[in-house]
């Protein structure tokens, strides 16, 4: 399959489900009050179940060598670009409330629904690259959430460093997404869950992606996304240009070559994850910017994904 075809393939279902959500909203079948309820369901129940399911079933054996270097390349790019977004967003005049949302949109990739399928397609019949990439996915999900929650809630420095630390620590310690990541990784190190329990968690997690995409489509019709095109362009610059450049550069510096370097490039080129919209709505971020960024990076990601496929 050509690079363009492999890049577009996993994106089409995402675009179609988002468009379906927009259509349902316009028909009055997914009004704002219903969408808000579904978003809470996804955030507090379904998405945590999905994370527990995926992380608990991940193998922790073999996290070393090339897998560690892949994670280091993606992780260092994530942290570097998060800092870069916060710095440049001030210069660009992005409102303070929107800076954390823009930073999350600029770093959080759709690894499960876009990145991993493209890696598998690029590898042809070789299961090795996809298996190694899957080992990187879990730690990256944890990193995304550990970085994103403080970005979205901000840091109120009043009352001194100790008080500021407590204000940041409390929502981190009670965040359902972070708790699901910790629980899933803990379960991965333990004997497997009994069959019925594991299947129940998996069943709960299955609707998370489709429902989040439907809510995103409905939100795009509710918010004046066209008025956020400048911020959406910034999200593209950070997510679809800066992150791939940083990650590939770090991967080369760490000695990655061939399939593993290509996998890093593909993961880094994935569009902004729909989970970033769910997190933004529940933590009081800029919902309009989050929706605009996901839509814009999803469309534009065909370009960096096609380039990544050529590595």
PDB file of N, CA, C and O in Angstrom, residues 55-60 182-194:
ATOM      1  N   UNK A  55      -3.870  -1.107  29.108  1.00  0.00           N
ATOM      2  CA  UNK A  55      -2.621  -1.111  29.864  1.00  0.00           C
ATOM      3  C   UNK A  55      -2.445  -2.411  30.651  1.00  0.00           C
ATOM      4  O   UNK A  55      -1.331  -2.930  30.767  1.00  0.00           O
ATOM      5  N   UNK A  56      -3.531  -2.962  31.171  1.00  0.00           N
ATOM      6  CA  UNK A  56      -3.411  -4.190  31.961  1.00  0.00           C
ATOM      7  C   UNK A  56      -3.032  -5.384  31.103  1.00  0.00           C
ATOM      8  O   UNK A  56      -2.436  -6.351  31.591  1.00  0.00           O
ATOM      9  N   UNK A  57      -3.365  -5.329  29.818  1.00  0.00           N
ATOM     10  CA  UNK A  57      -3.042  -6.442  28.928  1.00  0.00           C
ATOM     11  C   UNK A  57      -1.711  -6.244  28.208  1.00  0.00           C
ATOM     12  O   UNK A  57      -1.282  -7.102  27.437  1.00  0.00           O
ATOM     13  N   UNK A  58      -1.057  -5.108  28.461  1.00  0.00           N
ATOM     14  CA  UNK A  58       0.230  -4.847  27.811  1.00  0.00           C
ATOM     15  C   UNK A  58       1.323  -5.669  28.487  1.00  0.00           C
ATOM     16  O   UNK A  58       1.331  -5.844  29.706  1.00  0.00           O
ATOM     17  N   UNK A  59       2.229  -6.165  27.682  1.00  0.00           N
ATOM     18  CA  UNK A  59       3.359  -6.915  28.230  1.00  0.00           C
ATOM     19  C   UNK A  59       4.428  -5.940  28.716  1.00  0.00           C
ATOM     20  O   UNK A  59       4.828  -5.036  27.987  1.00  0.00           O
ATOM     21  N   UNK A  60       4.874  -6.124  29.951  1.00  0.00           N
ATOM     22  CA  UNK A  60       5.964  -5.293  30.477  1.00  0.00           C
ATOM     23  C   UNK A  60       7.316  -5.940  30.242  1.00  0.00           C
ATOM     24  O   UNK A  60       8.344  -5.367  30.606  1.00  0.00           O
ATOM     25  N   UNK A 182      -2.600   4.325  36.285  1.00  0.00           N
ATOM     26  CA  UNK A 182      -1.879   3.679  37.385  1.00  0.00           C
ATOM     27  C   UNK A 182      -2.436   2.283  37.638  1.00  0.00           C
ATOM     28  O   UNK A 182      -1.683   1.304  37.775  1.00  0.00           O
ATOM     29  N   UNK A 183      -3.764   2.167  37.664  1.00  0.00           N
ATOM     30  CA  UNK A 183      -4.377   0.872  37.894  1.00  0.00           C
ATOM     31  C   UNK A 183      -4.073  -0.130  36.791  1.00  0.00           C
ATOM     32  O   UNK A 183      -3.790  -1.305  37.063  1.00  0.00           O
ATOM     33  N   UNK A 184      -4.112   0.337  35.551  1.00  0.00           N
ATOM     34  CA  UNK A 184      -3.831  -0.558  34.440  1.00  0.00           C
ATOM     35  C   UNK A 184      -2.406  -1.077  34.455  1.00  0.00           C
ATOM     36  O   UNK A 184      -2.160  -2.274  34.228  1.00  0.00           O
ATOM     37  N   UNK A 185      -1.433  -0.190  34.741  1.00  0.00           N
ATOM     38  CA  UNK A 185      -0.036  -0.622  34.798  1.00  0.00           C
ATOM     39  C   UNK A 185       0.198  -1.561  35.979  1.00  0.00           C
ATOM     40  O   UNK A 185       0.981  -2.515  35.885  1.00  0.00           O
ATOM     41  N   UNK A 186      -0.486  -1.287  37.103  1.00  0.00           N
ATOM     42  CA  UNK A 186      -0.355  -2.184  38.254  1.00  0.00           C
ATOM     43  C   UNK A 186      -0.893  -3.573  37.921  1.00  0.00           C
ATOM     44  O   UNK A 186      -0.281  -4.593  38.274  1.00  0.00           O
ATOM     45  N   UNK A 187      -2.014  -3.614  37.228  1.00  0.00           N
ATOM     46  CA  UNK A 187      -2.597  -4.913  36.853  1.00  0.00           C
ATOM     47  C   UNK A 187      -1.717  -5.657  35.853  1.00  0.00           C
ATOM     48  O   UNK A 187      -1.689  -6.888  35.834  1.00  0.00           O
ATOM     49  N   UNK A 188      -0.997  -4.893  35.014  1.00  0.00           N
ATOM     50  CA  UNK A 188      -0.121  -5.533  34.033  1.00  0.00           C
ATOM     51  C   UNK A 188       1.006  -6.304  34.710  1.00  0.00           C
ATOM     52  O   UNK A 188       1.542  -7.263  34.145  1.00  0.00           O
ATOM     53  N   UNK A 189       1.384  -5.861  35.904  1.00  0.00           N
ATOM     54  CA  UNK A 189       2.473  -6.524  36.631  1.00  0.00           C
ATOM     55  C   UNK A 189       1.968  -7.661  37.505  1.00  0.00           C
ATOM     56  O   UNK A 189       2.763  -8.338  38.166  1.00  0.00           O
ATOM     57  N   UNK A 190       0.660  -7.875  37.515  1.00  0.00           N
ATOM     58  CA  UNK A 190       0.053  -8.903  38.367  1.00  0.00           C
ATOM     59  C   UNK A 190      -0.509 -10.028  37.496  1.00  0.00           C
ATOM     60  O   UNK A 190      -0.566  -9.898  36.267  1.00  0.00           O
ATOM     61  N   UNK A 191      -0.922 -11.127  38.123  1.00  0.00           N
ATOM     62  CA  UNK A 191      -1.601 -12.183  37.348  1.00  0.00           C
ATOM     63  C   UNK A 191      -2.828 -11.631  36.638  1.00  0.00           C
ATOM     64  O   UNK A 191      -3.451 -10.673  37.099  1.00  0.00           O
ATOM     65  N   UNK A 192      -3.154 -12.229  35.509  1.00  0.00           N
ATOM     66  CA  UNK A 192      -4.259 -11.736  34.687  1.00  0.00           C
ATOM     67  C   UNK A 192      -5.569 -11.728  35.467  1.00  0.00           C
ATOM     68  O   UNK A 192      -5.814 -12.579  36.336  1.00  0.00           O
ATOM     69  N   UNK A 193      -6.425 -10.759  35.156  1.00  0.00           N
ATOM     70  CA  UNK A 193      -7.754 -10.696  35.761  1.00  0.00           C
ATOM     71  C   UNK A 193      -8.558 -11.941  35.372  1.00  0.00           C
ATOM     72  O   UNK A 193      -8.366 -12.499  34.287  1.00  0.00           O
ATOM     73  N   UNK A 194      -9.460 -12.381  36.224  1.00  0.00           N
ATOM     74  CA  UNK A 194     -10.360 -13.483  35.825  1.00  0.00           C
ATOM     75  C   UNK A 194     -11.099 -13.122  34.540  1.00  0.00           C
ATOM     76  O   UNK A 194     -11.401 -11.940  34.301  1.00  0.00           O
TER      77      UNK A 194
END
